[in-house]
PDB file of C-alpha atoms in Angstrom:
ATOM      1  CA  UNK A   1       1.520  14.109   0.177  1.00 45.00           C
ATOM      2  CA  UNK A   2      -1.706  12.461  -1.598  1.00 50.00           C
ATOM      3  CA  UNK A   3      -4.329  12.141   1.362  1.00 51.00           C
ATOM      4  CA  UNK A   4      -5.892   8.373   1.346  1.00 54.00           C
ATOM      5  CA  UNK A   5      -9.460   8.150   3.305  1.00 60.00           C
ATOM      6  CA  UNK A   6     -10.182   5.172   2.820  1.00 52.00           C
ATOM      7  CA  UNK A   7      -8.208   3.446   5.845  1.00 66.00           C
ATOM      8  CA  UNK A   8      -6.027   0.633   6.787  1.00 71.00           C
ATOM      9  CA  UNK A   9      -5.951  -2.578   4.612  1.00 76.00           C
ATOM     10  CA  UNK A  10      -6.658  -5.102   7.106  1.00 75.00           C
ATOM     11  CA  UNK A  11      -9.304  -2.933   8.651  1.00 79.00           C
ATOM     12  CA  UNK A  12     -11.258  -2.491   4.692  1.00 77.00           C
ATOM     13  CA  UNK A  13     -10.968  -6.401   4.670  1.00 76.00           C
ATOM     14  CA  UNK A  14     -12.917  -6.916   8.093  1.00 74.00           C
ATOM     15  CA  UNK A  15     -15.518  -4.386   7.249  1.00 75.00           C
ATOM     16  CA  UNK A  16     -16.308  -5.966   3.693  1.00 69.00           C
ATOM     17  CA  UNK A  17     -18.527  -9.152   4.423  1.00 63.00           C
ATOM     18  CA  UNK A  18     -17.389 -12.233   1.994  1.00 68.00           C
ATOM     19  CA  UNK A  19     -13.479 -12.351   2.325  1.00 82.00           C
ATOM     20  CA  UNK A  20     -12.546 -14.545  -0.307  1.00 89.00           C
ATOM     21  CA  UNK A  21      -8.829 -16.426  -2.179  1.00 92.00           C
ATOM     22  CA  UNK A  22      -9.377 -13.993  -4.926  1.00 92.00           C
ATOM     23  CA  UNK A  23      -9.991 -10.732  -2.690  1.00 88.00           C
ATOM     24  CA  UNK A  24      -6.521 -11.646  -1.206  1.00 91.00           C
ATOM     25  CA  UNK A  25      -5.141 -11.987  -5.154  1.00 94.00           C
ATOM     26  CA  UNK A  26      -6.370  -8.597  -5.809  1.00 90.00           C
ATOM     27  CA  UNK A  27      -4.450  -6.979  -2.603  1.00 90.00           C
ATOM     28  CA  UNK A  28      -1.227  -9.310  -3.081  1.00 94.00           C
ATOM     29  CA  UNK A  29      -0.946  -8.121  -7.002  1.00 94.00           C
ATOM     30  CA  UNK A  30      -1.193  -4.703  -5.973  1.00 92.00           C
ATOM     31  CA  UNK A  31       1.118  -5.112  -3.313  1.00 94.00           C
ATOM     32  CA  UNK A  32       3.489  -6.822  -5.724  1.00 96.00           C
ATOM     33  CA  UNK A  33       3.382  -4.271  -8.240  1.00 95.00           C
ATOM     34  CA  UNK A  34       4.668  -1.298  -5.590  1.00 93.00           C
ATOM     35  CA  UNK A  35       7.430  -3.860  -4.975  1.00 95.00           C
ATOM     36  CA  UNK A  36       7.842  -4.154  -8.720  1.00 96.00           C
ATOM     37  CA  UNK A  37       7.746  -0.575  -9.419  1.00 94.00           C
ATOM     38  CA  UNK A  38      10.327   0.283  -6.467  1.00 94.00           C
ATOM     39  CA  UNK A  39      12.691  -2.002  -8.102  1.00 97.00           C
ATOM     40  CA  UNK A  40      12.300  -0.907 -11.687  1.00 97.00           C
ATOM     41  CA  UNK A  41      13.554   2.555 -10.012  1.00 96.00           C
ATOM     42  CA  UNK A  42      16.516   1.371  -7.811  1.00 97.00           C
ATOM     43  CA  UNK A  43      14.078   1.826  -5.227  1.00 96.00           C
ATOM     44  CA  UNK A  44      14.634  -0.923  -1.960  1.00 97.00           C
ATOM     45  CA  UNK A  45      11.379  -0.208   0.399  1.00 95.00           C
ATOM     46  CA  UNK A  46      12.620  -2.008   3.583  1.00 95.00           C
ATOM     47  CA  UNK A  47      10.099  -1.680   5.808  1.00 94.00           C
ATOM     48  CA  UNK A  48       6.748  -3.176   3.588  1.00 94.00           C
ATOM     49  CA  UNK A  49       3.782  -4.277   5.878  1.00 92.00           C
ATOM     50  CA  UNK A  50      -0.140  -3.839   5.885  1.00 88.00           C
ATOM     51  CA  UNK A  51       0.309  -0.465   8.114  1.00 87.00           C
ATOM     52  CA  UNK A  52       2.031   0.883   4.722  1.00 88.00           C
ATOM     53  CA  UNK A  53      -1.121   0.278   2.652  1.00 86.00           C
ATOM     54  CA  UNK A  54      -3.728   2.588   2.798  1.00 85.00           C
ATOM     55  CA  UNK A  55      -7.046   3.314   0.427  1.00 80.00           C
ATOM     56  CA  UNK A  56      -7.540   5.924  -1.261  1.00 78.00           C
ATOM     57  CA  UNK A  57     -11.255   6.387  -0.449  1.00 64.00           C
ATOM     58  CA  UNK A  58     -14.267   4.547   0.750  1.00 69.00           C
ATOM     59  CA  UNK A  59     -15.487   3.408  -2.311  1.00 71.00           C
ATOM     60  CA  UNK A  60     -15.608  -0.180  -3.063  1.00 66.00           C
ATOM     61  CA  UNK A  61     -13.331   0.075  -6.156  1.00 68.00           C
ATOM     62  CA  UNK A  62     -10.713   2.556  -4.341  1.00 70.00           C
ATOM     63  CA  UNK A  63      -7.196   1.988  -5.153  1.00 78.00           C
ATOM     64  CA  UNK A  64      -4.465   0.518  -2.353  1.00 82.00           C
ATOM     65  CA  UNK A  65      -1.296   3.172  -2.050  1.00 82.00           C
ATOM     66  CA  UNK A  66       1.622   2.601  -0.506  1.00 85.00           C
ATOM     67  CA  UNK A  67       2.609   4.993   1.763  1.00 82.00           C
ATOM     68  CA  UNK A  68       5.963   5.636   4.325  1.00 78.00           C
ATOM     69  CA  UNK A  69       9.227   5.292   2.546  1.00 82.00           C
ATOM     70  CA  UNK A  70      10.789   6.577   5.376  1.00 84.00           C
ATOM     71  CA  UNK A  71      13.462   3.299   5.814  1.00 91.00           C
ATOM     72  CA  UNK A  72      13.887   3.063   1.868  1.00 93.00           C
ATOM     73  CA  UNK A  73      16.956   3.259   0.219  1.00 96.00           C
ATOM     74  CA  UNK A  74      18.539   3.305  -3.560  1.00 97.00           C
ATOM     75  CA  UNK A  75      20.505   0.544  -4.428  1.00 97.00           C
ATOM     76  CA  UNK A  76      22.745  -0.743  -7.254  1.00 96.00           C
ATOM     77  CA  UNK A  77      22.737  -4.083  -8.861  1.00 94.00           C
ATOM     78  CA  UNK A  78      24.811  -6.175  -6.789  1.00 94.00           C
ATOM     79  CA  UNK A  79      24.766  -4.174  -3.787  1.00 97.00           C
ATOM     80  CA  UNK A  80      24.582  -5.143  -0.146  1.00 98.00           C
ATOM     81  CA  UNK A  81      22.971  -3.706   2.896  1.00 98.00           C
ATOM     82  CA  UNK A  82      24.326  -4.323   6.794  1.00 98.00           C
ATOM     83  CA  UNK A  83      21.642  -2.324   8.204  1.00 97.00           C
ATOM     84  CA  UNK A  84      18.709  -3.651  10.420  1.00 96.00           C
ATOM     85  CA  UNK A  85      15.610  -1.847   9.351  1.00 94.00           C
ATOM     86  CA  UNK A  86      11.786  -2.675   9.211  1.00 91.00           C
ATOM     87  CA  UNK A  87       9.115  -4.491  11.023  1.00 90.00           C
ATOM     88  CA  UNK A  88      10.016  -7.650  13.038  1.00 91.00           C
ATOM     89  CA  UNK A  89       7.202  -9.905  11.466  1.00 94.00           C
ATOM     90  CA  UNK A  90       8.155  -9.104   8.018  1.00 95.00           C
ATOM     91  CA  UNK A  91      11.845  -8.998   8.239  1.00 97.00           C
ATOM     92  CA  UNK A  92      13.758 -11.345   6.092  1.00 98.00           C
ATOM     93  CA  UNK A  93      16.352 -13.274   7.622  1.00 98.00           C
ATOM     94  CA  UNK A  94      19.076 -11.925   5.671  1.00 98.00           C
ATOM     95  CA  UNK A  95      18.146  -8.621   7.116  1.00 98.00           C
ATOM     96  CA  UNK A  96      18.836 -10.552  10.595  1.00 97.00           C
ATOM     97  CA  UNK A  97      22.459 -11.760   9.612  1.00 97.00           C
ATOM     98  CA  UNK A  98      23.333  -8.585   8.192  1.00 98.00           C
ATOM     99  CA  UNK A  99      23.764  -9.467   4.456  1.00 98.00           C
ATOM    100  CA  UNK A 100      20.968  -8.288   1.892  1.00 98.00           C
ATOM    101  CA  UNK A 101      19.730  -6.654  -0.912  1.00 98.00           C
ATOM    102  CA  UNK A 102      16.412  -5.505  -2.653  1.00 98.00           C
ATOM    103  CA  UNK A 103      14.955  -9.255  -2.378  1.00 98.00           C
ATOM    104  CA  UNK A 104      14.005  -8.423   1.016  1.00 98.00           C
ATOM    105  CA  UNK A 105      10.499  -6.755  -0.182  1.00 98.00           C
ATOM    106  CA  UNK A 106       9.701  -9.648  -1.761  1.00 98.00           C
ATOM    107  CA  UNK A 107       9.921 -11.954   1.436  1.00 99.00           C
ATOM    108  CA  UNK A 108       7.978  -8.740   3.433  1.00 97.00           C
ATOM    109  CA  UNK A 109       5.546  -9.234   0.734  1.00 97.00           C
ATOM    110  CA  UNK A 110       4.878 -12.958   1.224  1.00 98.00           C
ATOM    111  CA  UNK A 111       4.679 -12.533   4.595  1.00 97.00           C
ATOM    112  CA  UNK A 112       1.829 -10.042   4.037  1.00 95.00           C
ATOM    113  CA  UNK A 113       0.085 -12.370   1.583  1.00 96.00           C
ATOM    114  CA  UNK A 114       0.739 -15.171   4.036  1.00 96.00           C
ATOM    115  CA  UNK A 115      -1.481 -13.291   6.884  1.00 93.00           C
ATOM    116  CA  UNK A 116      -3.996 -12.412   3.531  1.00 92.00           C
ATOM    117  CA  UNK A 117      -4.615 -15.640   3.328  1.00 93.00           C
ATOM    118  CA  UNK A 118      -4.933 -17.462   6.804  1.00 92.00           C
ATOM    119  CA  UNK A 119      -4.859 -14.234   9.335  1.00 89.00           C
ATOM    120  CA  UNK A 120      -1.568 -14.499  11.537  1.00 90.00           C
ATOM    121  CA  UNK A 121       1.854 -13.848  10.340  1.00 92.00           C
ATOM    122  CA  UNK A 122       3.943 -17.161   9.451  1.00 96.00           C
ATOM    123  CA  UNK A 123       6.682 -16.473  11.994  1.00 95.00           C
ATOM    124  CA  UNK A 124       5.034 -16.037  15.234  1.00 89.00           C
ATOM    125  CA  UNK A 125       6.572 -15.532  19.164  1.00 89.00           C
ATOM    126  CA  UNK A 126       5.851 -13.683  22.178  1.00 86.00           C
ATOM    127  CA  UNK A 127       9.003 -11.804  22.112  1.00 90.00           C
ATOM    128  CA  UNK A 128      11.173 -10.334  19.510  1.00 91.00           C
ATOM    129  CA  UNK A 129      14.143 -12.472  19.484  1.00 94.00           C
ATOM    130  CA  UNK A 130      11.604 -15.358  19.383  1.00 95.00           C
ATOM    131  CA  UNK A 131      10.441 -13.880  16.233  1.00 94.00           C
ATOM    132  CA  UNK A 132      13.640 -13.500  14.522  1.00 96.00           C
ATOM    133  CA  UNK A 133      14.388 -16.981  15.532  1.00 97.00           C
ATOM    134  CA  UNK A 134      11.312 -18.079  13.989  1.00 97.00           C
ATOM    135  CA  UNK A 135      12.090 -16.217  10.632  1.00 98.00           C
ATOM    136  CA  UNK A 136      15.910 -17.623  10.612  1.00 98.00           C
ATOM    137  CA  UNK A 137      14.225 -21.161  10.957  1.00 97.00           C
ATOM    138  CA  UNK A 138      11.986 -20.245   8.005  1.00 97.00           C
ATOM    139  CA  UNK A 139       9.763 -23.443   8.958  1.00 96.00           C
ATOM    140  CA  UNK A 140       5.940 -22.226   7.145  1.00 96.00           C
ATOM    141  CA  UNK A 141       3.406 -23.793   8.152  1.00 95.00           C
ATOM    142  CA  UNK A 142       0.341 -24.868   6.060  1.00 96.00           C
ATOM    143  CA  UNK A 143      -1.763 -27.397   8.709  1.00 93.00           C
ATOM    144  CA  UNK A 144      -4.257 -25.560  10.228  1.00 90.00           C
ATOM    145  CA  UNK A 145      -7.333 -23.695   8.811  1.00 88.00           C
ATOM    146  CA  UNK A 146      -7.970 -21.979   6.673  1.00 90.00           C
ATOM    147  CA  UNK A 147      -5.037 -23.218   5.058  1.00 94.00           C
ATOM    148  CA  UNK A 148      -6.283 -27.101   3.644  1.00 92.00           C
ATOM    149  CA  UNK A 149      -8.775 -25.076   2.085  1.00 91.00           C
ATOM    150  CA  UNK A 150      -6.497 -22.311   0.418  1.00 94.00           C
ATOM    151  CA  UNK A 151      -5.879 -23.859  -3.255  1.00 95.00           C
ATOM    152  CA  UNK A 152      -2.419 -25.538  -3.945  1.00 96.00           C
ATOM    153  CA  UNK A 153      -1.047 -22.552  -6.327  1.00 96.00           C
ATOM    154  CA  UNK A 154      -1.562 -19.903  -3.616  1.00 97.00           C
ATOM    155  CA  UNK A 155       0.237 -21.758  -1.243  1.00 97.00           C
ATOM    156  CA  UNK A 156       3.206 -23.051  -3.990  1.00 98.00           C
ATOM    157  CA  UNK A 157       3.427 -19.017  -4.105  1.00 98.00           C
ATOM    158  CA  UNK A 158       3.619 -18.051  -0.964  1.00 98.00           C
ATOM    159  CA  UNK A 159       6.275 -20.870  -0.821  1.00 98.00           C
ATOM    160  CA  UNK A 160       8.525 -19.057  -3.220  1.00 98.00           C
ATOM    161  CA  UNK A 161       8.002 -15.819  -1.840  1.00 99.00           C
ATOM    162  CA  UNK A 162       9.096 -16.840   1.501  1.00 99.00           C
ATOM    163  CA  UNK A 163      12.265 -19.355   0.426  1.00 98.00           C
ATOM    164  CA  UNK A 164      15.118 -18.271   2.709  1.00 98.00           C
ATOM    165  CA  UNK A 165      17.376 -18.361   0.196  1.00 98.00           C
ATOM    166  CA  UNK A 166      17.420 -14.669  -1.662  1.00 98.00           C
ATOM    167  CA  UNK A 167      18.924 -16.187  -4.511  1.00 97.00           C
ATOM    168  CA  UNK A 168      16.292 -18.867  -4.783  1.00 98.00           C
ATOM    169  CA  UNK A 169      13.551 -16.469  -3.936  1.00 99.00           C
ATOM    170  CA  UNK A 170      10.959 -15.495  -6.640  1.00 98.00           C
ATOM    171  CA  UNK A 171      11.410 -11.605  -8.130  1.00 98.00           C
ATOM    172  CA  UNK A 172       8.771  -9.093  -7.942  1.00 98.00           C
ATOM    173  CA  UNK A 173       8.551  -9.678 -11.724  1.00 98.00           C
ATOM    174  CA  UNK A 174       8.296 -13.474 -11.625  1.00 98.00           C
ATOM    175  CA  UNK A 175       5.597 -13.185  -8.686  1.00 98.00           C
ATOM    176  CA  UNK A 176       3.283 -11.223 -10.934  1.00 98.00           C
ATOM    177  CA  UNK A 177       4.383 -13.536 -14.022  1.00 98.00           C
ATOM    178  CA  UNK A 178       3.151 -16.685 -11.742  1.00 98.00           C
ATOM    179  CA  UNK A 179       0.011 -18.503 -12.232  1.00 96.00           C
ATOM    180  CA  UNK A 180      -2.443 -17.507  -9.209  1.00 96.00           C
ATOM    181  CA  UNK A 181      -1.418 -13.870  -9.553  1.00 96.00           C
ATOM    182  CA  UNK A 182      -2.033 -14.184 -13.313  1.00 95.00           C
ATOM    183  CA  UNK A 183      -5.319 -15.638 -12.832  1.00 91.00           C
ATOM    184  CA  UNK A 184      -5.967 -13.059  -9.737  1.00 85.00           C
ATOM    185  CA  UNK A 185      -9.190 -12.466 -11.218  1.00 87.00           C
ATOM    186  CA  UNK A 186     -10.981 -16.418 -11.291  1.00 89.00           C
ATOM    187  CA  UNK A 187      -8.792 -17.243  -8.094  1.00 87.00           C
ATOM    188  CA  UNK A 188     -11.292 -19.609  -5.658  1.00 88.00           C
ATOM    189  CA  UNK A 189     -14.607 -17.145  -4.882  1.00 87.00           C
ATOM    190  CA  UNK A 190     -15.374 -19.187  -1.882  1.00 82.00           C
ATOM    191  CA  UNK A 191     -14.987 -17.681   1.696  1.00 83.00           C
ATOM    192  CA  UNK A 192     -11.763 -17.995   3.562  1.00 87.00           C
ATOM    193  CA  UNK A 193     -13.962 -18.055   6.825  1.00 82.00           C
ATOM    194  CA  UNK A 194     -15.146 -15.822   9.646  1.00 84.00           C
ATOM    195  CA  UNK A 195     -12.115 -17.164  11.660  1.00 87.00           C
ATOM    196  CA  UNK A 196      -9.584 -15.422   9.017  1.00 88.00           C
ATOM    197  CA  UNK A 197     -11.691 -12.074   9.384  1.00 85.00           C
ATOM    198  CA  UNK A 198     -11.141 -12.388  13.267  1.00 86.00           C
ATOM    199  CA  UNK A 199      -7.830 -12.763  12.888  1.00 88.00           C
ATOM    200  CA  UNK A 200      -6.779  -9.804  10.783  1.00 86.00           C
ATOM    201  CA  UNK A 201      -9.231  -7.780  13.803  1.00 84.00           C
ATOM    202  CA  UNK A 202      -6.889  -8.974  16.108  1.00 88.00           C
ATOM    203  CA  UNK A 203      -3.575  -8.461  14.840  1.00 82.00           C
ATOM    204  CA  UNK A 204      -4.589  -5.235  13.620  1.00 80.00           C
ATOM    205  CA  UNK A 205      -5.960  -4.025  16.810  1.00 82.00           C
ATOM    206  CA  UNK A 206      -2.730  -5.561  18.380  1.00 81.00           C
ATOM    207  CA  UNK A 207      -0.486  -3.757  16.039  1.00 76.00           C
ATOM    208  CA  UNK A 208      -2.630  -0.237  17.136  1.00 71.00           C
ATOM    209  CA  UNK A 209      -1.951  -1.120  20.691  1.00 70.00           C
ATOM    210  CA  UNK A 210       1.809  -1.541  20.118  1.00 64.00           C
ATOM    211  CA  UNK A 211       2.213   1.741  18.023  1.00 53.00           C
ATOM    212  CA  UNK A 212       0.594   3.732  21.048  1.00 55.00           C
ATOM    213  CA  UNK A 213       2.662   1.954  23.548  1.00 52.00           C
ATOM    214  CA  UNK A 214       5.819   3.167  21.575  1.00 42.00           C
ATOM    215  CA  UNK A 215       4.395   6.899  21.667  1.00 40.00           C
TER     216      UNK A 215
END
């Protein structure tokens, strides 16, 4: 197994100083393009989150790998999985009523970019079941800050990425084929805030917590 030095993703984001929209493109593409890649192959990841994402070194122009495909499976076209598996944040809610297939990653994935972009996860509770009641409602929210801020084509992705209907829900193919991911690279340059960098601190110190606690 490759080793990768260069840490955590959210943990790289709070270190760097600007945090911008189109530092969030960068990560989301790449993201998108394991997803991609997975799918080409047959390949259904199941259990996509930051925690999965790891750098390859310190350097500033390191690569993002995905790592642990311990909850993947192969799948055909067509076929359905019954199984609960993954991360309660980033499950989709067909996972939840036991009826899904590889379009799951895709909804893991906007959830990710959601928390990119604004620094908590769009379906939020104090308990688990709150959480999965959260994700069956599928109500995202785009009120409070940073969000007003974010431009309009990040948010009509994150949109499609997160529709709860799998057959309405954007591919890993037409996610990379849609305009702010196209563009990654002139995407808004202007800070998403200090408030977004706390954030990701705290839910990634949160999620450390909650991994020891299960030791």
């Amino acid at each position: 197994m490759e080793l990768c030095e260069g840490g955590e993703l959210f943990d790289r984001i709070v270190a760097r100083g600007h945090y911008t929209e189109r530092a969030a493109a960068a990560v989301a593409k790449t993201i998108v393009e394991v997803v991609q890649m997975c799918h080409k192959h047959g390949v259904m990841h199941r259990d996509l989150k930051p925690e999965n994402f790891l750098f390859e070194n310190k350097k500033e122009t390191a690569a993002l790998k995905a790592i642990d495909f311990g909850l993947s499976v192969f799948f055909k076209p067509g076929e359905r999985f019954t199984e609960i598996v993954g991360s309660p944040y980033y499950m989709a809610p067909e996972v939840l009523k036991r009826n899904y297939g590889p379009e799951v990653d895709v909804w893991s994935a906007g959830v990710i970019l959601y928390i990119l972009l604004c620094g908590v996860p769009p379906f939020w509770a104090e308990t688990e079941q709150g959480v999965a009641q959260a994700i069956l409602r599928s109500v995202v929210e785009f009120k409070r800050d940073p969000w007003p801020k974010v431009s309009a084509s990040a948010k009509d992705l994150v949109k499609k990425m997160l529709n709860p209907d799998p057959k309405r829900r954007l591919t890993a193919q037409e996610v990379l084929a849609h305009p702010w991911l196209q563009n990654a690279k002139t995407a808004p340059n202007v800070s998403l805030g200090e408030t977004v960098k706390a954030r990701l601190k705290q839910f990634s110190v949160m999620n450390k917590l909650k991994k020891r606690a299960l030791r």
